[in-house]
């Protein structure tokens, strides 16, 4: 029961974020200069056709009415109709969301697999040569642009060594996974260093606490102290950083999907912006906002599983 109350409280807290995102995207689209319908249709329509499209989209109504109508329909899963592709936005999203979610999952898994062992080892050997090398590599990871890292990986593993596919999504699940390795590594080479630094700093702080000193006095082996006592207490700040950066990667997926020609939400958003497909832009804004809120909710639940004291706060 306590978990259910915790989930409900987090969902309620997320509602203002969703409202703010939908309102911002709605207002930002309205502030774009020029006639949106003529921009979408490349100025190949008459005044009568423009008026008909305005009426069809409901854009001839007051702005407040338009926004409330959009929110009401979005709450039922109706995200409107794409003007350029003449399909429901929800259908377009359902076709494209799988590659984006798989990209985020594979990238996160790679990042965790890289960060956990390196972060633990660096924290257990502070200020050694290994620790210094890790810190330098992390700084380099922060400085490298995503698209540049992606292009280097494509050149090395796809073109020179011909080990992995460099573009597309494949036709079945094994091919999907193969096509996600290089984009996932691109994410991991940015997100991994962030997690390594956070985990290292948190574990070094935990290793100086009285709890760890007691564990050492009891004669517990180092692997148990690091893996059970120190790691568990250091995970909460690491999970926080992970959630924040994955949320950022939801929008950063636009770049990665473009580099690797993945048919995800990022490439769909680029198409929508290029053709000024306003209903599609609005719908994608809602979907990306919901995805971000969902990721943060999963992170909140992870805090509760790691440390039950979070449920009492």
Coordinates of C-alpha atoms in Angstrom, one line a residue:
X1 CA 0.0 0.0 0.0
X2 CA 2.8 2.4 0.8
X3 CA 4.3 1.8 -2.6
X4 CA 1.0 2.6 -4.3
X5 CA 0.7 5.9 -2.3
X6 CA 4.3 6.7 -3.3
X7 CA 3.5 6.1 -7.0
X8 CA 0.4 8.2 -6.9
X9 CA 2.2 11.1 -5.2
X10 CA 4.9 11.0 -7.9
X11 CA 2.2 10.9 -10.7
X12 CA 0.4 13.9 -9.1
X13 CA 3.7 15.8 -8.9
X14 CA 4.4 15.1 -12.6
X15 CA 1.1 16.7 -13.8
X16 CA 2.3 20.3 -13.6
X17 CA 5.3 19.3 -15.7
X18 CA 3.1 17.9 -18.4
X19 CA 0.9 20.9 -18.4
X20 CA 3.9 23.2 -18.7
X21 CA 5.4 21.3 -21.6
X22 CA 2.2 21.2 -23.6
X23 CA 1.5 24.9 -22.9
X24 CA 5.1 25.8 -23.9
X25 CA 5.0 23.8 -27.1
X26 CA 1.6 25.2 -28.0
X27 CA 2.6 28.8 -27.4
X28 CA 6.0 28.4 -29.1
X29 CA 4.3 27.1 -32.3
X30 CA 2.0 30.1 -32.3
X31 CA 4.9 32.5 -32.0
X32 CA 6.5 31.3 -35.2
X33 CA 6.4 34.2 -37.7
X34 CA 4.3 33.8 -40.9
X35 CA 1.1 32.0 -41.8
X36 CA 1.6 28.4 -40.5
X37 CA -0.7 26.9 -43.1
X38 CA 1.0 28.6 -46.0
X39 CA 4.4 27.5 -44.6
X40 CA 3.2 23.9 -44.3
X41 CA 1.8 23.9 -47.8
X42 CA 4.7 25.8 -49.3
X43 CA 2.4 28.7 -50.3
X44 CA 0.7 26.6 -53.0
X45 CA -2.9 27.2 -51.7
X46 CA -5.5 29.9 -52.2
X47 CA -7.0 32.0 -49.5
X48 CA -10.2 29.9 -49.5
X49 CA -8.1 26.7 -49.1
X50 CA -6.2 28.3 -46.3
X51 CA -9.4 29.2 -44.5
X52 CA -10.7 25.6 -45.0
X53 CA -7.5 24.1 -43.5
X54 CA -7.7 26.5 -40.6
X55 CA -11.3 25.4 -39.9
X56 CA -10.3 21.7 -40.2
X57 CA -7.5 22.1 -37.7
X58 CA -9.6 24.3 -35.4
X59 CA -7.0 27.0 -35.7
X60 CA -9.7 29.6 -36.4
X61 CA -10.9 29.4 -32.8
X62 CA -9.6 31.4 -29.8
X63 CA -6.2 30.3 -28.5
X64 CA -7.5 29.2 -25.1
X65 CA -10.2 27.1 -26.8
X66 CA -7.6 25.5 -29.1
X67 CA -5.3 24.7 -26.2
X68 CA -8.0 23.2 -24.0
X69 CA -9.3 21.2 -27.0
X70 CA -5.8 19.9 -27.7
X71 CA -5.3 18.8 -24.0
X72 CA -8.7 17.1 -23.8
X73 CA -8.0 15.1 -27.0
X74 CA -4.4 14.3 -25.9
X75 CA -5.7 12.9 -22.6
X76 CA -7.7 10.3 -24.6
X77 CA -4.8 9.4 -26.9
X78 CA -5.9 11.6 -29.8
X79 CA -2.9 13.7 -30.7
X80 CA -4.4 15.1 -33.9
X81 CA -3.8 14.6 -37.6
X82 CA -0.5 15.1 -39.4
X83 CA -1.0 17.6 -42.2
X84 CA 1.9 16.5 -44.4
X85 CA 1.6 12.8 -43.9
X86 CA -2.2 12.8 -43.6
X87 CA -2.2 10.2 -40.8
X88 CA -3.1 10.3 -37.1
X89 CA -0.2 11.5 -35.0
X90 CA -0.7 8.6 -32.6
X91 CA -0.3 6.1 -35.4
X92 CA 3.0 7.8 -36.6
X93 CA 4.3 7.8 -33.0
X94 CA 3.4 4.1 -32.5
X95 CA 5.4 3.2 -35.6
X96 CA 8.5 5.2 -34.5
X97 CA 8.6 4.9 -30.7
X98 CA 10.1 1.4 -30.5
X99 CA 13.5 2.4 -32.0
X100 CA 13.8 5.3 -29.7
X101 CA 12.9 3.3 -26.6
X102 CA 15.3 0.5 -27.6
X103 CA 18.1 3.1 -28.2
X104 CA 17.6 4.5 -24.7
X105 CA 17.5 1.1 -23.1
X106 CA 20.6 -0.2 -24.9
X107 CA 22.5 3.0 -24.3
X108 CA 21.6 2.9 -20.6
X109 CA 22.5 -0.8 -20.2
X110 CA 25.9 -0.2 -21.9
X111 CA 26.5 2.9 -19.6
X112 CA 25.7 0.9 -16.4
X113 CA 27.9 -2.0 -17.5
X114 CA 30.8 0.4 -18.1
X115 CA 30.2 2.6 -15.0
X116 CA 29.7 0.1 -12.2
X117 CA 33.0 -1.8 -12.3
X118 CA 35.1 1.2 -13.3
X119 CA 33.4 3.5 -10.7
X120 CA 33.8 0.9 -7.9
X121 CA 37.5 0.2 -8.8
X122 CA 38.3 3.9 -9.0
X123 CA 36.6 4.6 -5.6
X124 CA 38.5 1.7 -4.0
X125 CA 41.8 3.1 -5.2
X126 CA 41.6 6.9 -5.0
X127 CA 44.4 9.0 -6.3
X128 CA 46.2 6.0 -7.8
X129 CA 47.3 6.0 -11.4
X130 CA 44.2 4.0 -12.4
X131 CA 42.0 6.6 -10.7
X132 CA 43.8 9.5 -12.4
X133 CA 43.4 7.8 -15.8
X134 CA 39.7 7.2 -15.2
X135 CA 39.2 10.8 -14.3
X136 CA 41.0 12.1 -17.4
X137 CA 38.9 9.7 -19.6
X138 CA 35.7 11.0 -18.0
X139 CA 36.6 14.6 -18.8
X140 CA 37.3 13.6 -22.4
X141 CA 33.9 11.9 -22.5
X142 CA 32.2 15.1 -21.4
X143 CA 33.9 17.1 -24.1
X144 CA 33.2 14.9 -27.1
X145 CA 30.1 15.8 -29.2
X146 CA 27.6 13.0 -29.7
X147 CA 27.6 13.2 -33.5
X148 CA 31.4 13.2 -33.7
X149 CA 31.6 10.1 -31.5
X150 CA 29.0 8.4 -33.5
X151 CA 30.8 9.1 -36.8
X152 CA 34.1 7.7 -35.3
X153 CA 32.3 4.5 -34.2
X154 CA 30.7 4.2 -37.7
X155 CA 34.1 4.6 -39.4
X156 CA 36.0 2.2 -37.1
X157 CA 33.5 -0.7 -36.6
X158 CA 31.2 -0.3 -39.6
X159 CA 33.4 0.9 -42.5
X160 CA 36.9 -0.2 -41.6
X161 CA 36.3 -3.4 -39.7
X162 CA 32.8 -4.1 -41.1
X163 CA 31.7 -5.7 -37.8
X164 CA 28.5 -3.8 -37.2
X165 CA 25.7 -2.1 -39.3
X166 CA 26.0 1.6 -39.4
X167 CA 22.5 2.7 -40.3
X168 CA 18.9 1.6 -40.4
X169 CA 16.9 -0.6 -38.0
X170 CA 16.8 -4.1 -39.5
X171 CA 13.8 -6.4 -40.1
X172 CA 13.6 -8.5 -36.9
X173 CA 14.6 -8.4 -33.3
X174 CA 18.2 -9.7 -33.6
X175 CA 18.8 -7.2 -36.4
X176 CA 17.3 -4.5 -34.3
X177 CA 19.8 -5.3 -31.5
X178 CA 22.7 -5.4 -34.0
X179 CA 21.7 -2.0 -35.4
X180 CA 21.5 -0.5 -31.8
X181 CA 25.1 -1.5 -30.7
X182 CA 26.9 1.5 -32.3
X183 CA 24.2 4.1 -31.3
X184 CA 24.0 2.6 -27.8
X185 CA 27.8 2.9 -27.5
X186 CA 27.6 6.5 -28.6
X187 CA 25.2 7.1 -25.7
X188 CA 27.4 5.1 -23.3
X189 CA 30.5 7.0 -24.1
X190 CA 28.8 10.2 -22.9
X191 CA 26.6 8.8 -20.1
X192 CA 29.1 6.3 -18.8
X193 CA 31.7 8.9 -17.7
X194 CA 28.9 10.9 -15.9
X195 CA 27.9 7.8 -14.0
X196 CA 31.5 6.9 -13.2
X197 CA 32.3 10.2 -11.7
X198 CA 29.1 10.3 -9.6
X199 CA 29.5 6.7 -8.4
X200 CA 33.2 7.2 -7.6
X201 CA 32.5 10.4 -5.6
X202 CA 29.6 8.9 -3.7
X203 CA 31.4 5.7 -2.9
X204 CA 34.5 7.6 -1.6
X205 CA 32.2 9.5 0.7
X206 CA 30.4 6.4 1.9
X207 CA 33.7 4.5 2.5
X208 CA 34.7 7.1 5.1
X209 CA 31.5 6.6 7.2
X210 CA 31.3 4.9 10.6
X211 CA 29.2 2.1 9.1
X212 CA 32.1 1.0 6.8
X213 CA 34.6 1.3 9.6
X214 CA 32.5 -1.1 11.7
X215 CA 32.3 -3.5 8.7
X216 CA 36.0 -3.4 8.4
X217 CA 36.5 -4.0 12.1
X218 CA 34.3 -7.0 11.9
X219 CA 36.7 -8.5 9.3
X220 CA 34.4 -8.4 6.3
X221 CA 36.2 -8.9 3.0
X222 CA 36.7 -5.9 0.8
X223 CA 34.5 -7.2 -2.0
X224 CA 31.6 -7.5 0.4
X225 CA 32.1 -4.0 1.9
X226 CA 32.3 -2.5 -1.6
X227 CA 29.5 -4.5 -3.2
X228 CA 27.0 -4.6 -0.4
X229 CA 27.5 -1.8 2.1
X230 CA 29.2 1.0 0.1
X231 CA 27.5 0.5 -3.3
X232 CA 24.0 0.4 -2.0
X233 CA 24.4 3.7 -0.2
X234 CA 26.1 5.3 -3.2
X235 CA 23.4 4.2 -5.7
X236 CA 20.8 6.9 -4.9
X237 CA 22.8 9.9 -6.1
X238 CA 24.0 7.8 -9.1
X239 CA 20.3 6.9 -9.9
X240 CA 19.4 10.6 -9.7
X241 CA 22.1 11.5 -12.2
X242 CA 21.1 8.6 -14.4
X243 CA 17.5 9.7 -14.5
X244 CA 18.4 13.3 -15.3
X245 CA 20.7 12.4 -18.1
X246 CA 18.4 9.8 -19.7
X247 CA 15.7 12.5 -19.7
X248 CA 18.1 14.8 -21.5
X249 CA 18.9 11.9 -23.9
X250 CA 15.3 11.7 -24.9
X251 CA 15.8 15.0 -26.7
X252 CA 19.4 14.2 -27.6
X253 CA 18.2 11.1 -29.4
X254 CA 17.3 13.5 -32.3
X255 CA 21.1 13.8 -33.1
X256 CA 22.0 10.2 -32.6
X257 CA 19.0 8.9 -34.7
X258 CA 20.0 11.3 -37.5
X259 CA 23.6 10.1 -37.5
X260 CA 22.6 6.4 -37.6
X261 CA 19.5 6.9 -39.8
X262 CA 17.3 5.3 -37.1
X263 CA 13.5 5.6 -37.8
X264 CA 12.7 6.9 -34.3
X265 CA 10.9 9.8 -32.8
X266 CA 13.9 12.0 -33.3
X267 CA 14.0 11.7 -37.0
X268 CA 10.2 12.1 -37.1
X269 CA 10.5 15.3 -35.1
X270 CA 13.1 16.7 -37.6
X271 CA 10.7 15.9 -40.5
X272 CA 7.8 17.7 -38.6
X273 CA 9.9 20.8 -38.0
X274 CA 11.3 20.8 -41.6
X275 CA 7.8 20.8 -43.0
X276 CA 6.2 22.9 -40.3
X277 CA 3.8 20.1 -39.5
X278 CA 2.4 21.7 -36.3
X279 CA 0.0 19.0 -35.2
X280 CA 2.8 16.5 -35.4
X281 CA 5.2 18.8 -33.5
X282 CA 2.6 19.3 -30.7
X283 CA 1.9 15.5 -30.5
X284 CA 5.6 14.6 -30.3
X285 CA 6.1 17.2 -27.6
X286 CA 3.5 15.5 -25.5
X287 CA 4.9 12.0 -26.2
X288 CA 8.5 13.1 -25.3
X289 CA 7.3 14.9 -22.2
X290 CA 5.4 11.7 -21.0
X291 CA 8.4 9.6 -21.8
X292 CA 10.6 11.9 -19.7
X293 CA 8.2 11.8 -16.8
X294 CA 8.0 8.0 -17.0
X295 CA 11.7 7.7 -16.9
X296 CA 11.9 9.9 -13.8
X297 CA 9.0 7.9 -12.2
X298 CA 11.0 4.7 -12.7
X299 CA 14.0 6.4 -11.1
X300 CA 11.9 7.4 -8.1
X301 CA 10.7 3.8 -7.7
X302 CA 14.3 2.6 -7.9
X303 CA 15.2 5.0 -5.0
X304 CA 12.5 3.3 -3.0
X305 CA 13.8 -0.2 -3.8
X306 CA 17.4 0.8 -2.9
X307 CA 16.5 2.7 0.3
X308 CA 13.1 2.3 1.9
X309 CA 13.6 5.4 3.9
X310 CA 12.6 7.3 0.8
X311 CA 9.1 6.0 1.2
X312 CA 8.8 7.7 4.6
X313 CA 10.0 11.1 3.4

